[in-house]
Amino acid sequence: MARFRVCPDAGFYFDKSAESLMKVNAVAGVVSLLVAGIMAVGVILTRWQEVHLLPADLFYQALTLHGINALIFWIIFFEIAILYFASSTLLRCRLAAPRWAWFGFLLMVIGAVMNNVAVFQGKSSVMMTSYAPMQAEPHFYLGLILFAVGALIGCFVFLGTLVLAKDDKTYEGSVPLVTFGALTACIIAVFTIASGAIILIPTYLWSIGYINHIDAEMYRLVWWGMGHSSQQINVAAHVSIWYLLAGILFGARPMSEKVSRGAFLLYILFLQLASAHHILVDPGISSEWKVFNTSYAMYLAVLASMIHGLTVPGSMEVAQRAKGLTKGLFEWLRKAPWSNPVFSGFFFSLIIFGFIGGITGVVMGTEQINLIIHNTIYVPAHFHATVAVGTTLAFMALTYLLIPVLFRRELFLPQIAKLQPYVFSAGMTLMILFMLGAGTLGVSRRHWDMDFTGAALSFEYPGTAYVMMAIAGIGGVLAIVGGAMYVIVTVGSLVLGKKLDASAGLLQSFGLSLSPGNYNVEIAEPLLMAPKLTVEEHGSAGFEAPGTFVLAMALLVCFVVYYFINWDYLASVWPLS
Amino acid sequence: MTSFLPPSERIWWKVPVGKQELVWIGIALVWCLFMFFMMPYWHLYGKQNLSNEAYQTTPAKFQARVDAMVEQFKVGEEAGMPVVRPPAGSDVYMLGRLWQWYPILELQKDQSYRLHLSSMDWQHGFSLQPVNINLQIVPGYEMVLTVTPDQAGEFAVVCNEFCGIGHHTMLGKISVMEN
Ligand code: HEM
Ligand SMILES: [Cu+2]
Ligand SMILES: [Cu+2]
C-alpha cells in the first residue's frame, strides 16, 4: 500500500494520513477565525464610541468569543497543521500514530465547541483570561481542558514523527531549520499546556464546587505562565513560517544555521516562565523578581527575536542579490514579488511584528513603564501587532501557498487574494496605532463605555481620545474587510476553486484523500542535504545583506527613541514609592 | 534552499558566522543589557516605583480599616459617598467593589500618603485618570504604596479590569487641594 503523494508543483511528499489531518486542522482553524472575525465587528463598532453598537452584556460576550476563538482556537488548530507539515511533509516521513492524531483533533473540536457553547449561553462572559474569583460555567473550563489535551496529543504525534524520521533515516544530516523552529514551538507548547493544566483543572473543580477557594493572585501568576508562553509558541511558529516562505519564494538559505538555531534555542531557554510582565503592577510580587523574570538579566528572548529580524530578511536579500538584483541598497526588495500574496503577507507580517509589536512589547514590559500602560487599550493594540498581524498574517500567507499544494485547488478570486494582505495590514496598522495613542491617554481595555453612563460620579476623556478610538474603529473595519477577503478566498478555493487534480472534490477539501492513484510512492526518496554554496560575495564591505542591515538599524533607532519617550512620560506622573 | 532542507554542512555549528550577524548581535546585546540596567537604575534614581509592600488580608478586615478611616476623617458627602480628608502623611484606604471605589479621598498637593488598596470581591483595575497610573487590585491582597500627588485638581479612578456588567459605572474620585 503506497502512502505518499508527490506534489507535482512543489515536490513535497504528502503522507496520506498527515495530509488529511493537515486539511482538517487548517479548516477548523479558519472556521474559528471566522467566528472571531464576526465577533470583531461587534467589538470594534462598540469601542468606536460614536457608533456604540452593542449593549454591555453582548459586548462582553462578543469580546470573550473574539479573544478565545482568535487567540486560542484559530492559532492552535493552524499550528497543529504546521507541526504535521514540518515533520511529516518536510522530512518525507509517515506520520506517527495517525489514530492518536485523529483522537487529538476530535478532542480539540469537542473542546472548542463546548467552550463556545458555554460563552454563547451567556453566563460565561469572563474574557479569555477568566480571572478568578469571577466564575464561568464548568463547561467553559472543561472545553478549554479538552482542547488543551487534544493539542498536547498533537504535539506528541509531532515528536513521534521526528523520532520515526530519524529511525527510518528519511533525511540526511540534521533536520531543516523550519522543522527545528517547529520543534521549538512544540517544546514550549508542552510546557505551556502543563501550566495550563495546573491552573485550569483546579479552576474547573472550583466551578463544580469541589474546591472552595482559588487564590486570585496565584491564579494570575500561573495563568500567565500559560498565557505568556503560549505567545512564545506563536512567535516560534510564525518565525519558522517566515523562514519557510523565504526559502520557497526566493530559494533563500539561512545566513547562518548556527545563529538562527541558536536564536530558537534562546526562546526555549528564556521564555518558559516569563509571566511576570503581565503582573508588573500586581500586589505581592517583588521588584527583584519582576526585573529578573521579565529580562532574565538581559532580555535574551528579545535578543533572539532581534536576531531573527535580521536573518529572515537578510537571507532573502542574499538570495535576491545572488540573482543579480544588486543595485543600491534596496533593489532586492523593490523587485520582490509584491503582487504575490504569499510574499506580501509574509513581509508585512515581519515588518509590523518587528516595528510595532516588538517595540511596544518590550516597552510596556519594562517594570516601571508598565504603570502607565497596564490594562489600557494600548495592550490589545500591542498584541494585535504580534498575533493578529505577526502570527495571523504569516499563517494567511502560508494558506495561499497550501491551497494549490495541499488542497490541489487553484486560488479562487486571485485578484482579491492579491489585495488581501494590503487591506488587512493597512486596517490593522491604523487600528493599532490609534489604539496605542488612546491607551497613552488612559482609555481602558475591555470597557464598554468611555462615557461611563450610569456611574454615580463622572469623568471625561479628552476629545482626542474619542477621535483616536474613532480612527481605530475605521481601521478595525478595514481589517475586518481584509479578514473577510481571506475567508472568501480560502473557503471559495476549497469549494469553487479550479481543481488541480481531477479527484480534488468537495469532500477532499475537507479532509478526504485524493484518488488512490495519486499515492504512488511507497518509500520516499531520502531527503538530501542542501547543495553546498559556492561562495560568492554580493554585499559590500563584508556585509552580505547591507539593505537589511540598514532596516535593522532603523528598527533600533525607532526602538531607542520610543523607549526614552516612555520613560519621559513616566517621569511626569505622580511620584510613587 | 536550506531553510526547509537539511543544512548543507553536516557539522553546521562549526561554520563561521558572518560579520554582519556578529555586528548586529553585538549591538542588540548591548541594547538589551542597557534596557535591563534601566530598571534597577530607575529604582535608585527614578521617582515612580512600586514599593511592592503588600499583605494578605480578607475583605472583612480591610473593610473595617476603611470604615475606621471614614468615621474619623469624613468631611462631607458626594453622590451618596463619604468624602474623607485624612491628614497629610497618614495611611489612607480605598476599596474596590462591584461597582464603586470607596470612599472619595481629599489629599493635599505635594504631601505623601500611604495608600492602601484592596478588593472586596472580584479583581479590579485602579486607573487614575487623567494622570494615567494603573494598578491591579486583587481580592485577598492589600497593596500599599506611597503617593505624592504633584498636581491639584479632581482625578477619577476608572476601573480598568473587567468586573462584570457594571464595570463601566465603576468610577471613583480623588481630589487634590492646593496647600
Ligand atoms: C479582524 C480584525 C480585528 C479587529 C477589528 C479586532 C479588534 C479588537 C479590539 C478593538 C479589541 C479590544 C477590545 C477591548 O479590549 O475593549 C480586541 C481584543 C482582542 N483581539 Fe482582536 N481584532 C481583530 C482581529 C484579531 C485577531 C486576528 C486576533 C488574534 C489572532 C485577535 C485577538 C484578540 C484578543 C486575544 C483580544 C483580547 C480579548 C480580551 O481582552 O480578552 N483579534 N480585538
Ligand atoms: Cu472593577
Ligand atoms: Cu471593572
PDB file of N, CA, C and O in Angstrom, chain A residues 70-107:
ATOM      1  N   ALA A  70      -9.963  33.691  18.407  1.00  0.00           N
ATOM      2  CA  ALA A  70      -8.831  34.157  17.608  1.00  0.00           C
ATOM      3  C   ALA A  70      -7.523  33.650  18.198  1.00  0.00           C
ATOM      4  O   ALA A  70      -6.707  33.027  17.527  1.00  0.00           O
ATOM      5  N   LEU A  71      -7.362  33.917  19.475  1.00  0.00           N
ATOM      6  CA  LEU A  71      -6.048  33.671  20.059  1.00  0.00           C
ATOM      7  C   LEU A  71      -5.809  32.198  20.317  1.00  0.00           C
ATOM      8  O   LEU A  71      -4.693  31.706  20.163  1.00  0.00           O
ATOM      9  N   ILE A  72      -6.829  31.489  20.743  1.00  0.00           N
ATOM     10  CA  ILE A  72      -6.606  30.089  21.117  1.00  0.00           C
ATOM     11  C   ILE A  72      -6.966  29.157  19.968  1.00  0.00           C
ATOM     12  O   ILE A  72      -6.125  28.432  19.465  1.00  0.00           O
ATOM     13  N   PHE A  73      -8.228  29.176  19.531  1.00  0.00           N
ATOM     14  CA  PHE A  73      -8.649  28.125  18.602  1.00  0.00           C
ATOM     15  C   PHE A  73      -8.059  28.294  17.201  1.00  0.00           C
ATOM     16  O   PHE A  73      -7.506  27.361  16.642  1.00  0.00           O
ATOM     17  N   TRP A  74      -8.172  29.474  16.638  1.00  0.00           N
ATOM     18  CA  TRP A  74      -7.630  29.661  15.277  1.00  0.00           C
ATOM     19  C   TRP A  74      -6.146  29.328  15.253  1.00  0.00           C
ATOM     20  O   TRP A  74      -5.680  28.513  14.464  1.00  0.00           O
ATOM     21  N   ILE A  75      -5.408  29.940  16.146  1.00  0.00           N
ATOM     22  CA  ILE A  75      -3.960  29.815  16.055  1.00  0.00           C
ATOM     23  C   ILE A  75      -3.517  28.388  16.361  1.00  0.00           C
ATOM     24  O   ILE A  75      -2.669  27.823  15.672  1.00  0.00           O
ATOM     25  N   ILE A  76      -4.110  27.758  17.349  1.00  0.00           N
ATOM     26  CA  ILE A  76      -3.599  26.435  17.725  1.00  0.00           C
ATOM     27  C   ILE A  76      -4.018  25.363  16.724  1.00  0.00           C
ATOM     28  O   ILE A  76      -3.212  24.505  16.368  1.00  0.00           O
ATOM     29  N   PHE A  77      -5.247  25.405  16.206  1.00  0.00           N
ATOM     30  CA  PHE A  77      -5.596  24.454  15.142  1.00  0.00           C
ATOM     31  C   PHE A  77      -4.592  24.578  13.992  1.00  0.00           C
ATOM     32  O   PHE A  77      -4.084  23.586  13.472  1.00  0.00           O
ATOM     33  N   PHE A  78      -4.335  25.814  13.607  1.00  0.00           N
ATOM     34  CA  PHE A  78      -3.446  26.011  12.464  1.00  0.00           C
ATOM     35  C   PHE A  78      -2.032  25.547  12.799  1.00  0.00           C
ATOM     36  O   PHE A  78      -1.330  24.983  11.963  1.00  0.00           O
ATOM     37  N   GLU A  79      -1.625  25.763  14.041  1.00  0.00           N
ATOM     38  CA  GLU A  79      -0.282  25.336  14.432  1.00  0.00           C
ATOM     39  C   GLU A  79      -0.132  23.825  14.405  1.00  0.00           C
ATOM     40  O   GLU A  79       0.938  23.304  14.068  1.00  0.00           O
ATOM     41  N   ILE A  80      -1.197  23.114  14.759  1.00  0.00           N
ATOM     42  CA  ILE A  80      -1.104  21.647  14.690  1.00  0.00           C
ATOM     43  C   ILE A  80      -0.887  21.240  13.229  1.00  0.00           C
ATOM     44  O   ILE A  80      -0.050  20.378  12.934  1.00  0.00           O
ATOM     45  N   ALA A  81      -1.595  21.891  12.307  1.00  0.00           N
ATOM     46  CA  ALA A  81      -1.373  21.592  10.886  1.00  0.00           C
ATOM     47  C   ALA A  81       0.086  21.868  10.516  1.00  0.00           C
ATOM     48  O   ALA A  81       0.723  21.090   9.796  1.00  0.00           O
ATOM     49  N   ILE A  82       0.625  22.962  11.049  1.00  0.00           N
ATOM     50  CA  ILE A  82       2.019  23.305  10.740  1.00  0.00           C
ATOM     51  C   ILE A  82       2.978  22.262  11.319  1.00  0.00           C
ATOM     52  O   ILE A  82       3.956  21.863  10.675  1.00  0.00           O
ATOM     53  N   LEU A  83       2.682  21.792  12.522  1.00  0.00           N
ATOM     54  CA  LEU A  83       3.558  20.774  13.119  1.00  0.00           C
ATOM     55  C   LEU A  83       3.596  19.530  12.237  1.00  0.00           C
ATOM     56  O   LEU A  83       4.657  18.948  12.012  1.00  0.00           O
ATOM     57  N   TYR A  84       2.442  19.105  11.736  1.00  0.00           N
ATOM     58  CA  TYR A  84       2.422  17.912  10.894  1.00  0.00           C
ATOM     59  C   TYR A  84       3.163  18.179   9.580  1.00  0.00           C
ATOM     60  O   TYR A  84       3.867  17.326   9.068  1.00  0.00           O
ATOM     61  N   PHE A  85       3.009  19.391   9.053  1.00  0.00           N
ATOM     62  CA  PHE A  85       3.699  19.739   7.810  1.00  0.00           C
ATOM     63  C   PHE A  85       5.217  19.729   8.027  1.00  0.00           C
ATOM     64  O   PHE A  85       5.980  19.167   7.248  1.00  0.00           O
ATOM     65  N   ALA A  86       5.640  20.348   9.140  1.00  0.00           N
ATOM     66  CA  ALA A  86       7.083  20.490   9.374  1.00  0.00           C
ATOM     67  C   ALA A  86       7.737  19.161   9.714  1.00  0.00           C
ATOM     68  O   ALA A  86       8.943  19.002   9.569  1.00  0.00           O
ATOM     69  N   SER A  87       6.948  18.191  10.186  1.00  0.00           N
ATOM     70  CA  SER A  87       7.556  16.897  10.493  1.00  0.00           C
ATOM     71  C   SER A  87       7.355  15.947   9.316  1.00  0.00           C
ATOM     72  O   SER A  87       8.290  15.617   8.593  1.00  0.00           O
ATOM     73  N   SER A  88       6.103  15.559   9.069  1.00  0.00           N
ATOM     74  CA  SER A  88       5.860  14.532   8.062  1.00  0.00           C
ATOM     75  C   SER A  88       6.216  15.005   6.651  1.00  0.00           C
ATOM     76  O   SER A  88       6.954  14.344   5.924  1.00  0.00           O
ATOM     77  N   THR A  89       5.745  16.182   6.260  1.00  0.00           N
ATOM     78  CA  THR A  89       5.943  16.602   4.877  1.00  0.00           C
ATOM     79  C   THR A  89       7.396  17.000   4.617  1.00  0.00           C
ATOM     80  O   THR A  89       8.018  16.529   3.666  1.00  0.00           O
ATOM     81  N   LEU A  90       7.934  17.860   5.478  1.00  0.00           N
ATOM     82  CA  LEU A  90       9.294  18.336   5.205  1.00  0.00           C
ATOM     83  C   LEU A  90      10.323  17.224   5.344  1.00  0.00           C
ATOM     84  O   LEU A  90      11.342  17.225   4.671  1.00  0.00           O
ATOM     85  N   LEU A  91      10.066  16.271   6.242  1.00  0.00           N
ATOM     86  CA  LEU A  91      11.046  15.197   6.431  1.00  0.00           C
ATOM     87  C   LEU A  91      10.720  13.960   5.586  1.00  0.00           C
ATOM     88  O   LEU A  91      11.400  12.950   5.696  1.00  0.00           O
ATOM     89  N   ARG A  92       9.651  14.010   4.820  1.00  0.00           N
ATOM     90  CA  ARG A  92       9.241  12.874   3.966  1.00  0.00           C
ATOM     91  C   ARG A  92       9.060  11.616   4.790  1.00  0.00           C
ATOM     92  O   ARG A  92       9.557  10.543   4.454  1.00  0.00           O
ATOM     93  N   CYS A  93       8.347  11.757   5.874  1.00  0.00           N
ATOM     94  CA  CYS A  93       8.199  10.627   6.785  1.00  0.00           C
ATOM     95  C   CYS A  93       6.717  10.398   7.022  1.00  0.00           C
ATOM     96  O   CYS A  93       5.927  11.341   7.029  1.00  0.00           O
ATOM     97  N   ARG A  94       6.342   9.117   7.229  1.00  0.00           N
ATOM     98  CA  ARG A  94       4.937   8.895   7.549  1.00  0.00           C
ATOM     99  C   ARG A  94       4.656   9.457   8.936  1.00  0.00           C
ATOM    100  O   ARG A  94       5.562   9.580   9.774  1.00  0.00           O
ATOM    101  N   LEU A  95       3.413   9.833   9.171  1.00  0.00           N
ATOM    102  CA  LEU A  95       3.031  10.421  10.455  1.00  0.00           C
ATOM    103  C   LEU A  95       2.981   9.315  11.495  1.00  0.00           C
ATOM    104  O   LEU A  95       2.416   8.241  11.249  1.00  0.00           O
ATOM    105  N   ALA A  96       3.566   9.587  12.653  1.00  0.00           N
ATOM    106  CA  ALA A  96       3.495   8.603  13.737  1.00  0.00           C
ATOM    107  C   ALA A  96       2.067   8.614  14.281  1.00  0.00           C
ATOM    108  O   ALA A  96       1.454   9.664  14.402  1.00  0.00           O
ATOM    109  N   ALA A  97       1.532   7.468  14.586  1.00  0.00           N
ATOM    110  CA  ALA A  97       0.265   7.326  15.301  1.00  0.00           C
ATOM    111  C   ALA A  97      -0.864   8.205  14.764  1.00  0.00           C
ATOM    112  O   ALA A  97      -1.416   9.030  15.490  1.00  0.00           O
ATOM    113  N   PRO A  98      -1.253   8.022  13.497  1.00  0.00           N
ATOM    114  CA  PRO A  98      -2.337   8.856  12.957  1.00  0.00           C
ATOM    115  C   PRO A  98      -3.649   8.708  13.733  1.00  0.00           C
ATOM    116  O   PRO A  98      -4.412   9.667  13.836  1.00  0.00           O
ATOM    117  N   ARG A  99      -3.890   7.523  14.303  1.00  0.00           N
ATOM    118  CA  ARG A  99      -5.127   7.376  15.073  1.00  0.00           C
ATOM    119  C   ARG A  99      -5.144   8.292  16.288  1.00  0.00           C
ATOM    120  O   ARG A  99      -6.159   8.902  16.624  1.00  0.00           O
ATOM    121  N   TRP A 100      -3.995   8.383  16.942  1.00  0.00           N
ATOM    122  CA  TRP A 100      -3.909   9.318  18.065  1.00  0.00           C
ATOM    123  C   TRP A 100      -4.100  10.743  17.572  1.00  0.00           C
ATOM    124  O   TRP A 100      -4.743  11.558  18.238  1.00  0.00           O
ATOM    125  N   ALA A 101      -3.536  11.043  16.418  1.00  0.00           N
ATOM    126  CA  ALA A 101      -3.679  12.400  15.893  1.00  0.00           C
ATOM    127  C   ALA A 101      -5.150  12.726  15.643  1.00  0.00           C
ATOM    128  O   ALA A 101      -5.609  13.832  15.942  1.00  0.00           O
ATOM    129  N   TRP A 102      -5.888  11.736  15.119  1.00  0.00           N
ATOM    130  CA  TRP A 102      -7.326  11.978  14.912  1.00  0.00           C
ATOM    131  C   TRP A 102      -8.041  12.125  16.235  1.00  0.00           C
ATOM    132  O   TRP A 102      -8.921  12.981  16.396  1.00  0.00           O
ATOM    133  N   PHE A 103      -7.654  11.337  17.225  1.00  0.00           N
ATOM    134  CA  PHE A 103      -8.279  11.440  18.540  1.00  0.00           C
ATOM    135  C   PHE A 103      -8.021  12.828  19.133  1.00  0.00           C
ATOM    136  O   PHE A 103      -8.923  13.486  19.666  1.00  0.00           O
ATOM    137  N   GLY A 104      -6.775  13.282  18.997  1.00  0.00           N
ATOM    138  CA  GLY A 104      -6.444  14.620  19.485  1.00  0.00           C
ATOM    139  C   GLY A 104      -7.286  15.683  18.793  1.00  0.00           C
ATOM    140  O   GLY A 104      -7.820  16.597  19.435  1.00  0.00           O
ATOM    141  N   PHE A 105      -7.422  15.549  17.487  1.00  0.00           N
ATOM    142  CA  PHE A 105      -8.209  16.520  16.735  1.00  0.00           C
ATOM    143  C   PHE A 105      -9.661  16.533  17.227  1.00  0.00           C
ATOM    144  O   PHE A 105     -10.263  17.585  17.444  1.00  0.00           O
ATOM    145  N   LEU A 106     -10.184  15.321  17.449  1.00  0.00           N
ATOM    146  CA  LEU A 106     -11.561  15.214  17.925  1.00  0.00           C
ATOM    147  C   LEU A 106     -11.732  15.919  19.275  1.00  0.00           C
ATOM    148  O   LEU A 106     -12.678  16.680  19.486  1.00  0.00           O
ATOM    149  N   LEU A 107     -10.783  15.693  20.170  1.00  0.00           N
ATOM    150  CA  LEU A 107     -10.859  16.357  21.474  1.00  0.00           C
ATOM    151  C   LEU A 107     -10.816  17.869  21.311  1.00  0.00           C
ATOM    152  O   LEU A 107     -11.551  18.606  21.982  1.00  0.00           O
TER     153      LEU A 107
END
